[in-house]
Amino acid sequence: MARDSQAALVALNRFGLGARGGASGDFVNAASDPRGFVKAGLSRPNGVLLELPGLLSTPALAAAVFAYQAEIKLAREAAAKSAAVGSEANPVSPAQDTKENAKALRRNLSLNSVTMEMSGKAPDIKASGMETHDKAGANAAMPSTEAMQPNPAKPPQPLNIIQKTFRAEALARLQRAMLSDSGFVERLVVFWSNHFCISAGKGELARIWAGSFEREAIRPHVLGRFGDMLRAVEQHPAMLFFLDNQQSLGPDSRAGQNRKRGLNENLAREIMELHTLGVGGGYTQNDVTSLARIITGWTFAGRQGQLGTPGSFVFNANAHQPGAQLLLGRTYEDNGVGQGEAALADIARHPSTAKFIAAKFVRHFVADDPPPALVARLQEVFHRSDGDLKALAAALVDSDEAWRAPPTKMRSPYEFLVASGRLLSQIPDDPSRYLGGLNLLGQPLWTPAGPNGFPDSNAAWAAPEGMKLRLDISAQMASRLGDTIDPRDLLELAAADAASPETRRTIERAESRQQALALLLMSPEFQRR
């Protein structure tokens, strides 16, 4: 079979996370059978799951965070009592921190430290305009940073259970992305996780649950049915906490009458606007209110465990709005949690949901302006298959439009950093390197600014400031790895014959290996998909 280098580049970059370095043979395998290479992961549904020792369930994490919060509360109460006794015995006036002290103690994200960790080498710092033989004298004349600070920074505190859990979940996700064959299934995980996003910035529960939410509500259904994923997402404690549904009380429910509190429509609105029907999908404000009433009582058990195991999904009948509800022209009788499950099942099958999902799917993988014919075809697949997401993904890969479209999409920061790690064989054993890079580039892991997730357009990721930061990261990574890697060999692994003559000449004419590697990482063949 003839090898198709251009199709291989599409297979690896548009659908996947880029070629792996070393002896992976990714590009050769993709060039031999591009579509088969991408679709291979779809036949291994268990490969989507992420089950590793040390990654706990959501209820287990809830128990851990509730225990941690109780410890902190006791410690603060003890400290307050101790301080009160001490102040009575030895009254002192508090010292004022100066602005200079605050700046000295503030620990900002450093581009140099991020790229140092990503490359795994210590930085080679050179002052601008300073000759090498001047370094010793300059360093001898310059007092240490600690000596310059009136109040030296305290040693770093040990990580708490929330921080440890977030880092462990992040590392597991990054390692899976680095090691996966084509990366297509991992791209699907990232797409659906962003579609049904929560934000770790919401609070301690959201942060400790961010990874388990993806493992439990997203991954099991990436190659399953959309309706099943929808129900798993909307009933997951992380989503209920993120969109405040545990605070929503039916006005006529027992709890609503006792507490004089009412509906919270956040979850119902985002289900319809962002998760299923989409803006202009045929629903009204009355439908939002009806859905909010239907899902009152959908909550999670708290620290006392009165409704169930702490951190597990429960239906609180005392908070549920009684009675039948009219939603999108259909009446749903009050049968407890089943009322909401029936409503979600019908919304998942609504024609507007098929249209919204198909357009968003094509926009993510193919172009900011998705080809209408391809959207219509995927919409029909979604509708005909009852939301079979494996069939949807296969139909996308089987479409000629997805392979013919020019590579106009810019890789997101996550895709860029993961693709760099794959090509440079930098499999992380510590997530700090990538978490810092994602923060710097504006896509902090599992922490979008709002419920609509991270943007998915060139306007968001191809802005000049963002590209400058990518260049800086590429240059500093290259400065630490360039001596050990021949960028010309990497170009063959990443693009081979699909590399343009301009890119090949640019890399070959570079003044050093370091410069050549930075140029490779910033080339259109690497940045665009």
C-alpha positions as a printed NumPy array, in Angstrom:
array([[  0.   ,   0.   ,   0.   ],
       [  1.316,   3.429,  -0.942],
       [  2.111,   5.741,   1.905],
       [  0.261,   9.05 ,   2.135],
       [  2.328,  11.553,   4.154],
       [ -0.222,  14.369,   3.987],
       [ -2.993,  12.101,   5.261],
       [ -0.658,  10.862,   7.99 ],
       [ -0.156,  14.447,   9.173],
       [ -3.933,  14.909,   9.306],
       [ -4.362,  11.623,  11.173],
       [ -1.771,  12.521,  13.788],
       [ -2.542,  16.211,  14.257],
       [ -6.182,  16.839,  13.375],
       [ -7.514,  13.699,  15.047],
       [ -4.712,  12.891,  17.461],
       [ -2.067,  14.449,  19.671],
       [  0.891,  14.263,  17.315],
       [  3.579,  11.702,  16.605],
       [  5.604,  10.231,  19.439],
       [  9.376,  10.407,  19.319],
       [ 11.772,   7.511,  19.622],
       [ 10.968,   4.268,  17.83 ],
       [  7.179,   4.551,  17.958],
       [  6.813,   4.508,  14.171],
       [  3.645,   6.588,  14.451],
       [  4.111,   8.5  ,  11.21 ],
       [  4.934,   5.399,   9.167],
       [  1.934,   3.542,  10.577],
       [ -0.362,   6.506,   9.984],
       [  0.912,   6.955,   6.426],
       [  0.245,   3.292,   5.599],
       [ -3.429,   3.396,   6.649],
       [ -4.445,   6.868,   7.876],
       [ -8.097,   6.175,   8.624],
       [ -7.453,   2.775,  10.119],
       [ -4.73 ,   4.269,  12.313],
       [ -7.16 ,   6.819,  13.757],
       [-10.073,   4.41 ,  14.169],
       [ -8.012,   1.688,  15.863],
       [ -8.652,   3.192,  19.292],
       [-12.416,   3.09 ,  18.762],
       [-12.355,  -0.711,  18.906],
       [-10.854,  -0.702,  22.416],
       [-13.582,   0.822,  24.661],
       [-11.856,  -0.269,  27.872],
       [ -8.826,   1.73 ,  26.779],
       [-10.774,   4.909,  27.467],
       [-11.072,   4.181,  31.164],
       [ -8.479,   5.525,  33.564],
       [ -8.315,   3.248,  36.583],
       [ -5.049,   3.448,  38.495],
       [ -4.037,   2.699,  42.085],
       [ -4.389,   5.821,  44.186],
       [ -7.145,   7.422,  42.09 ],
       [-10.122,   7.393,  44.426],
       [-13.856,   7.499,  43.844],
       [-15.831,  10.693,  44.338],
       [-17.354,   9.553,  47.676],
       [-13.911,   8.531,  48.972],
       [-12.541,  11.926,  47.992],
       [-15.479,  13.624,  49.701],
       [-14.706,  11.771,  52.92 ],
       [-11.071,  12.867,  52.646],
       [-11.863,  16.526,  52.054],
       [-14.515,  16.637,  54.786],
       [-11.979,  15.175,  57.235],
       [ -9.361,  17.687,  56.092],
       [-11.781,  20.591,  56.519],
       [-12.651,  19.374,  60.03 ],
       [ -8.955,  19.256,  60.938],
       [ -8.389,  22.778,  59.613],
       [-11.36 ,  24.054,  61.602],
       [-10.067,  22.514,  64.821],
       [ -6.572,  23.846,  64.198],
       [ -7.875,  27.38 ,  63.596],
       [ -9.985,  27.283,  66.73 ],
       [ -7.   ,  26.106,  68.761],
       [ -4.778,  28.8  ,  67.208],
       [ -7.369,  31.482,  67.949],
       [ -7.552,  30.447,  71.597],
       [ -3.763,  30.374,  71.874],
       [ -3.445,  33.798,  70.255],
       [ -6.028,  35.266,  72.601],
       [ -4.123,  33.992,  75.65 ],
       [ -0.8  ,  35.206,  74.254],
       [ -2.065,  38.672,  73.393],
       [ -3.309,  39.19 ,  76.928],
       [  0.087,  38.209,  78.349],
       [  2.33 ,  40.027,  75.841],
       [  0.526,  42.723,  73.854],
       [  2.498,  43.787,  70.769],
       [  1.728,  46.063,  67.833],
       [  1.55 ,  44.252,  64.489],
       [  4.285,  45.111,  61.994],
       [  3.21 ,  46.607,  58.686],
       [  4.292,  44.825,  55.55 ],
       [  5.761,  47.147,  52.943],
       [  4.899,  46.856,  49.275],
       [  8.474,  45.793,  48.61 ],
       [  8.185,  42.915,  51.087],
       [  4.936,  41.762,  49.526],
       [  6.507,  41.755,  46.092],
       [  9.55 ,  39.873,  47.349],
       [  7.409,  37.181,  48.924],
       [  4.963,  36.878,  46.041],
       [  5.721,  33.816,  43.957],
       [  4.638,  34.47 ,  40.394],
       [  4.615,  31.86 ,  37.674],
       [  7.992,  31.863,  35.976],
       [  8.331,  31.033,  32.313],
       [ 11.899,  29.935,  32.964],
       [ 10.888,  27.493,  35.708],
       [  8.022,  26.104,  33.639],
       [ 10.201,  25.319,  30.652],
       [ 13.031,  24.074,  32.864],
       [ 10.677,  21.49 ,  34.353],
       [  9.251,  20.539,  30.961],
       [ 12.727,  19.865,  29.595],
       [ 13.976,  18.233,  32.767],
       [ 17.216,  20.244,  32.864],
       [ 18.508,  23.111,  34.904],
       [ 18.5  ,  26.505,  33.179],
       [ 21.586,  28.036,  31.657],
       [ 21.021,  31.651,  32.658],
       [ 22.94 ,  34.3  ,  30.742],
       [ 22.551,  37.956,  31.468],
       [ 21.957,  40.093,  28.42 ],
       [ 25.159,  41.788,  27.263],
       [ 27.325,  40.014,  29.871],
       [ 30.332,  37.957,  28.792],
       [ 30.837,  34.523,  30.301],
       [ 34.079,  35.469,  32.083],
       [ 32.235,  38.271,  33.901],
       [ 29.827,  35.918,  35.629],
       [ 31.991,  35.05 ,  38.589],
       [ 32.754,  38.637,  39.401],
       [ 29.193,  39.705,  38.926],
       [ 27.905,  36.92 ,  41.145],
       [ 30.478,  37.671,  43.819],
       [ 29.509,  41.33 ,  43.861],
       [ 25.797,  40.59 ,  43.919],
       [ 24.284,  39.692,  47.301],
       [ 22.136,  36.589,  47.447],
       [ 18.408,  36.849,  46.914],
       [ 17.809,  35.753,  50.497],
       [ 20.086,  38.477,  51.844],
       [ 18.221,  41.125,  49.841],
       [ 14.86 ,  40.123,  51.317],
       [ 14.036,  41.611,  54.723],
       [ 11.704,  38.673,  55.348],
       [ 13.002,  35.572,  53.516],
       [ 10.296,  33.398,  52.012],
       [  9.156,  30.552,  54.212],
       [  9.952,  27.021,  53.054],
       [  7.179,  25.52 ,  50.967],
       [  4.414,  23.924,  52.979],
       [  3.519,  20.26 ,  52.391],
       [  0.674,  19.709,  49.959],
       [ -2.749,  19.113,  51.44 ],
       [ -5.075,  16.311,  50.333],
       [ -6.829,  18.549,  47.787],
       [ -3.587,  19.614,  46.118],
       [ -2.181,  16.079,  46.16 ],
       [ -5.336,  14.684,  44.59 ],
       [ -5.485,  17.314,  41.844],
       [ -1.848,  16.698,  40.928],
       [ -2.285,  12.923,  40.924],
       [ -5.333,  13.18 ,  38.652],
       [ -3.52 ,  15.62 ,  36.351],
       [ -0.473,  13.366,  36.11 ],
       [ -2.59 ,  10.329,  35.257],
       [ -4.365,  12.255,  32.505],
       [ -1.129,  13.661,  31.07 ],
       [  0.663,  10.324,  31.087],
       [ -2.258,   8.678,  29.305],
       [ -2.194,  11.419,  26.661],
       [  1.571,  11.042,  26.177],
       [  1.495,   7.278,  25.82 ],
       [ -1.672,   6.7  ,  23.779],
       [ -1.157,   5.403,  20.26 ],
       [ -2.953,   7.792,  17.916],
       [ -4.36 ,  10.031,  20.625],
       [ -7.802,  10.154,  18.996],
       [ -9.661,   8.667,  21.958],
       [ -7.864,  11.029,  24.337],
       [ -8.868,  13.931,  22.107],
       [-12.465,  12.717,  22.418],
       [-12.111,  12.666,  26.203],
       [-10.816,  16.245,  26.185],
       [-13.61 ,  17.374,  23.857],
       [-16.416,  15.902,  25.953],
       [-14.802,  16.966,  29.222],
       [-14.718,  20.544,  27.958],
       [-18.263,  20.289,  26.593],
       [-19.556,  19.147,  29.998],
       [-17.054,  21.203,  31.944],
       [-16.848,  22.053,  35.594],
       [-14.255,  24.428,  37.029],
       [-11.771,  23.435,  39.714],
       [-11.802,  27.099,  40.745],
       [-15.304,  26.765,  42.193],
       [-14.012,  25.537,  45.55 ],
       [-12.325,  22.716,  47.388],
       [-14.9  ,  20.089,  46.4  ],
       [-14.698,  21.054,  42.731],
       [-10.903,  20.903,  42.803],
       [-10.662,  17.513,  44.463],
       [-13.449,  16.121,  42.231],
       [-12.242,  17.53 ,  38.886],
       [-10.358,  14.391,  37.907],
       [-12.862,  11.881,  39.286],
       [-15.652,  13.705,  37.432],
       [-13.863,  13.104,  34.139],
       [-13.017,   9.497,  35.059],
       [-16.514,   8.602,  36.223],
       [-18.92 ,  10.684,  34.124],
       [-17.021,  11.265,  30.854],
       [-14.621,   8.415,  30.085],
       [-17.051,   5.473,  30.483],
       [-19.361,   7.008,  27.867],
       [-16.971,   8.529,  25.308],
       [-17.607,   5.546,  23.036],
       [-21.116,   4.933,  24.381],
       [-24.409,   6.803,  24.174],
       [-24.806,  10.534,  24.59 ],
       [-27.907,  10.078,  26.734],
       [-25.971,   7.934,  29.198],
       [-23.177,  10.483,  29.41 ],
       [-25.713,  13.286,  29.883],
       [-27.343,  11.53 ,  32.829],
       [-23.981,  10.593,  34.382],
       [-22.776,  14.189,  34.097],
       [-25.888,  15.871,  35.462],
       [-26.103,  13.463,  38.403],
       [-22.442,  13.677,  39.292],
       [-21.747,  15.523,  42.563],
       [-19.097,  17.671,  40.861],
       [-21.611,  19.089,  38.351],
       [-24.32 ,  19.488,  41.001],
       [-21.855,  21.415,  43.171],
       [-20.453,  23.465,  40.283],
       [-23.877,  24.711,  39.2  ],
       [-25.382,  24.929,  42.692],
       [-28.183,  22.421,  42.269],
       [-27.788,  21.277,  45.879],
       [-29.138,  24.72 ,  46.777],
       [-32.232,  24.435,  44.568],
       [-35.482,  23.793,  46.435],
       [-38.91 ,  23.296,  44.98 ],
       [-41.006,  26.269,  46.191],
       [-43.807,  23.909,  47.222],
       [-41.538,  21.203,  48.602],
       [-41.303,  20.542,  52.32 ],
       [-37.79 ,  21.999,  52.479],
       [-38.732,  24.992,  50.328],
       [-41.637,  25.916,  52.569],
       [-39.596,  25.488,  55.722],
       [-36.552,  27.443,  54.541],
       [-38.36 ,  30.068,  52.468],
       [-35.936,  29.417,  49.616],
       [-36.676,  28.532,  46.02 ],
       [-35.317,  27.386,  42.684],
       [-31.796,  27.727,  41.411],
       [-31.949,  27.511,  37.621],
       [-28.198,  27.34 ,  36.919],
       [-27.996,  23.639,  36.106],
       [-31.252,  23.547,  34.151],
       [-30.199,  26.515,  32.017],
       [-26.77 ,  25.1  ,  31.193],
       [-28.221,  21.672,  30.415],
       [-30.34 ,  23.237,  27.705],
       [-28.083,  26.022,  26.484],
       [-24.638,  24.424,  26.67 ],
       [-25.047,  20.673,  27.038],
       [-27.876,  19.74 ,  24.662],
       [-30.21 ,  21.982,  22.653],
       [-27.947,  25.016,  22.254],
       [-28.893,  28.662,  21.875],
       [-31.842,  28.892,  19.507],
       [-32.657,  25.233,  20.11 ],
       [-36.383,  25.825,  20.552],
       [-36.701,  26.152,  24.315],
       [-38.081,  29.062,  26.307],
       [-37.539,  30.51 ,  29.763],
       [-40.615,  28.583,  30.881],
       [-38.863,  25.371,  29.803],
       [-35.786,  26.312,  31.837],
       [-37.967,  26.877,  34.897],
       [-39.808,  23.602,  34.33 ],
       [-36.555,  21.635,  34.047],
       [-35.236,  23.35 ,  37.172],
       [-38.363,  22.187,  39.038],
       [-38.019,  18.672,  37.646],
       [-34.442,  18.27 ,  38.922],
       [-35.016,  19.766,  42.372],
       [-33.875,  17.182,  44.896],
       [-30.924,  16.125,  42.72 ],
       [-28.07 ,  16.627,  45.158],
       [-25.227,  14.842,  46.903],
       [-24.929,  13.605,  50.473],
       [-23.065,  16.002,  52.737],
       [-20.517,  15.446,  55.456],
       [-23.1  ,  14.193,  57.967],
       [-24.249,  11.435,  55.635],
       [-27.911,  11.898,  56.534],
       [-29.096,  11.203,  52.97 ],
       [-26.479,   8.611,  52.024],
       [-22.757,   8.046,  51.692],
       [-21.058,  11.478,  51.798],
       [-20.179,  12.622,  48.301],
       [-22.625,  10.309,  46.502],
       [-25.545,  11.329,  44.298],
       [-28.861,  11.214,  46.156],
       [-32.434,  12.232,  45.473],
       [-33.835,  14.344,  48.282],
       [-37.609,  13.989,  48.073],
       [-38.08 ,  16.72 ,  50.678],
       [-36.493,  19.267,  48.29 ],
       [-38.301,  18.096,  45.148],
       [-41.041,  20.229,  43.636],
       [-44.187,  18.076,  43.683],
       [-46.454,  17.608,  40.693],
       [-46.308,  17.119,  36.939],
       [-44.304,  19.524,  34.795],
       [-44.691,  20.646,  31.171],
       [-41.345,  20.699,  29.333],
       [-40.853,  21.247,  25.599],
       [-44.498,  20.394,  24.942],
       [-44.48 ,  17.138,  26.933],
       [-45.862,  16.474,  30.403],
       [-43.653,  14.614,  32.877],
       [-45.44 ,  13.036,  35.81 ],
       [-43.904,  13.291,  39.263],
       [-42.265,   9.944,  39.96 ],
       [-39.258,  11.173,  41.912],
       [-35.819,  10.972,  40.341],
       [-37.326,   9.221,  37.327],
       [-39.068,  12.441,  36.308],
       [-35.739,  14.139,  35.66 ],
       [-34.169,  11.08 ,  34.056],
       [-37.053,  10.822,  31.604],
       [-36.738,  14.526,  30.756],
       [-32.995,  14.205,  30.109],
       [-33.524,  11.14 ,  27.921],
       [-35.982,  13.053,  25.72 ],
       [-33.75 ,  16.143,  25.542],
       [-30.835,  13.931,  24.475],
       [-32.953,  12.691,  21.542],
       [-34.251,  16.128,  20.558],
       [-33.422,  17.178,  16.946],
       [-31.845,  20.405,  18.21 ],
       [-29.428,  18.395,  20.352],
       [-28.303,  16.369,  17.339],
       [-27.721,  19.564,  15.355],
       [-25.904,  21.358,  18.163],
       [-23.609,  18.427,  18.974],
       [-22.798,  17.685,  15.333],
       [-21.837,  21.304,  14.602],
       [-19.695,  21.588,  17.719],
       [-17.997,  18.254,  16.997],
       [-17.047,  19.266,  13.457],
       [-16.001,  22.746,  14.579],
       [-13.578,  21.23 ,  17.064],
       [-11.924,  18.729,  14.746],
       [-12.177,  20.282,  11.279],
       [-12.722,  24.037,  11.008],
       [-14.072,  27.084,  12.806],
       [-16.62 ,  27.303,   9.979],
       [-17.753,  23.662,   9.818],
       [-18.727,  22.327,   6.362],
       [-22.564,  22.267,   6.338],
       [-22.775,  18.942,   4.482],
       [-20.556,  17.232,   7.047],
       [-22.546,  18.686,   9.935],
       [-25.783,  17.465,   8.358],
       [-24.341,  13.971,   7.891],
       [-23.158,  13.715,  11.485],
       [-26.457,  15.116,  12.699],
       [-28.215,  12.282,  10.915],
       [-25.788,   9.711,  12.36 ],
       [-26.393,  11.054,  15.866],
       [-30.157,  10.959,  15.409],
       [-30.338,   7.573,  13.664],
       [-27.99 ,   5.84 ,  16.14 ],
       [-29.735,   7.252,  19.241],
       [-26.681,   9.306,  20.161],
       [-24.037,   6.607,  19.623],
       [-20.823,   8.579,  20.151],
       [-18.593,   5.857,  18.731],
       [-20.639,   5.936,  15.525],
       [-20.385,   9.731,  15.516],
       [-16.582,   9.599,  15.818],
       [-16.299,   6.915,  13.139],
       [-18.496,   8.915,  10.755],
       [-16.235,  11.925,  11.221],
       [-13.12 ,   9.887,  10.396],
       [-14.843,   8.283,   7.405],
       [-15.821,  11.641,   5.906],
       [-13.747,  12.982,   3.032],
       [-14.325,  16.58 ,   4.159],
       [-12.444,  15.964,   7.403],
       [ -9.367,  14.888,   5.447],
       [ -9.542,  17.481,   2.673],
       [ -9.97 ,  20.578,   4.846],
       [ -6.794,  22.655,   5.114],
       [ -5.069,  22.734,   8.526],
       [ -6.454,  26.058,   9.698],
       [ -7.175,  25.109,  13.323],
       [ -4.568,  26.164,  15.882],
       [ -3.669,  23.621,  18.518],
       [ -4.933,  24.553,  21.957],
       [ -2.302,  25.081,  24.671],
       [ -3.05 ,  21.603,  26.035],
       [ -2.637,  20.016,  22.613],
       [  0.561,  21.999,  21.986],
       [  2.219,  21.025,  25.266],
       [  1.168,  17.384,  25.038],
       [  2.298,  17.161,  21.405],
       [  5.662,  18.654,  22.406],
       [  6.046,  16.113,  25.195],
       [  5.143,  13.243,  22.868],
       [  7.589,  14.283,  20.156],
       [ 10.417,  14.992,  22.617],
       [  9.67 ,  11.798,  24.606],
       [  9.22 ,  13.843,  27.785],
       [  6.833,  11.602,  29.694],
       [  6.136,  13.447,  32.959],
       [  6.589,  11.97 ,  36.406],
       [  5.546,  15.287,  37.958],
       [  2.619,  17.332,  36.605],
       [  4.071,  20.704,  37.634],
       [  5.807,  21.196,  34.314],
       [  2.612,  20.953,  32.308],
       [  0.259,  22.538,  34.822],
       [  2.501,  25.605,  34.904],
       [  2.65 ,  25.777,  31.128],
       [ -1.125,  25.516,  30.831],
       [ -1.567,  28.306,  33.358],
       [  0.88 ,  30.483,  31.472],
       [ -0.815,  29.882,  28.118],
       [ -4.32 ,  30.552,  29.418],
       [ -5.809,  27.064,  29.619],
       [ -5.416,  25.946,  33.245],
       [ -6.343,  22.29 ,  33.546],
       [-10.034,  21.692,  34.401],
       [-10.417,  25.382,  35.283],
       [-12.288,  27.295,  32.564],
       [-13.602,  30.75 ,  33.39 ],
       [-17.244,  29.734,  32.969],
       [-19.605,  26.824,  32.284],
       [-19.149,  27.205,  28.519],
       [-15.637,  25.768,  28.803],
       [-12.479,  26.847,  27.035],
       [-12.841,  28.481,  23.622],
       [-12.329,  26.384,  20.528],
       [-11.35 ,  28.868,  17.849],
       [ -8.291,  30.414,  16.245],
       [ -9.34 ,  33.787,  17.584],
       [ -8.695,  32.48 ,  21.088],
       [ -5.43 ,  30.602,  20.609],
       [ -3.72 ,  32.353,  17.676],
       [ -3.566,  35.801,  19.316],
       [ -0.108,  37.473,  19.115],
       [  0.528,  37.372,  22.874],
       [ -0.292,  33.673,  23.034],
       [  1.973,  32.885,  20.095],
       [  4.81 ,  34.849,  21.686],
       [  4.476,  32.772,  24.844],
       [  4.555,  29.579,  22.781],
       [  7.708,  30.812,  21.084],
       [  9.304,  31.579,  24.428],
       [  8.449,  28.128,  25.763],
       [  9.696,  26.463,  22.572],
       [ 12.96 ,  28.406,  22.631],
       [ 13.704,  27.639,  26.257],
       [ 12.822,  23.96 ,  25.921],
       [ 15.067,  23.805,  22.879],
       [ 17.918,  25.498,  24.753],
       [ 17.918,  22.627,  27.22 ],
       [ 17.349,  19.742,  24.827],
       [ 18.877,  20.937,  21.578],
       [ 22.316,  19.44 ,  22.171],
       [ 20.924,  15.929,  22.571],
       [ 18.401,  15.956,  19.721],
       [ 18.782,  16.431,  15.984],
       [ 15.733,  18.476,  14.909],
       [ 16.06 ,  17.156,  11.361],
       [ 15.402,  13.651,  12.656],
       [ 12.434,  14.93 ,  14.677],
       [ 11.017,  16.58 ,  11.578],
       [ 10.98 ,  13.19 ,   9.864],
       [  9.129,  11.69 ,  12.838],
       [  6.627,  14.55 ,  13.032],
       [  5.926,  15.349,   9.384],
       [  8.313,  13.513,   7.021],
       [  7.434,  14.25 ,   3.393],
       [  4.459,  16.374,   4.478],
       [  6.819,  19.077,   5.738],
       [  6.818,  22.064,   3.408],
       [ 10.026,  23.065,   1.623],
       [  9.961,  26.33 ,   3.582],
       [  9.846,  24.537,   6.937],
       [ 12.577,  22.127,   5.892],
       [ 14.861,  24.94 ,   4.694],
       [ 14.217,  26.991,   7.822],
       [ 15.246,  24.123,  10.078],
       [ 18.266,  23.168,   7.977],
       [ 19.556,  26.764,   7.883],
       [ 19.187,  27.361,  11.61 ],
       [ 22.29 ,  28.606,  13.374],
       [ 22.169,  25.867,  16.007],
       [ 20.305,  22.73 ,  16.974],
       [ 18.557,  24.681,  19.698],
       [ 17.269,  27.258,  17.232],
       [ 16.257,  24.539,  14.796],
       [ 14.254,  22.706,  17.459],
       [ 12.447,  25.878,  18.499],
       [ 11.591,  26.57 ,  14.861],
       [ 10.285,  23.034,  14.457],
       [  7.992,  23.394,  17.474],
       [  6.676,  26.674,  16.055],
       [  6.291,  25.425,  12.479],
       [  2.854,  25.31 ,  10.826],
       [  3.146,  21.529,  10.608],
       [  3.377,  21.381,  14.404],
       [  1.167,  24.264,  15.511],
       [ -1.761,  23.726,  13.187],
       [ -4.133,  20.85 ,  12.722]])
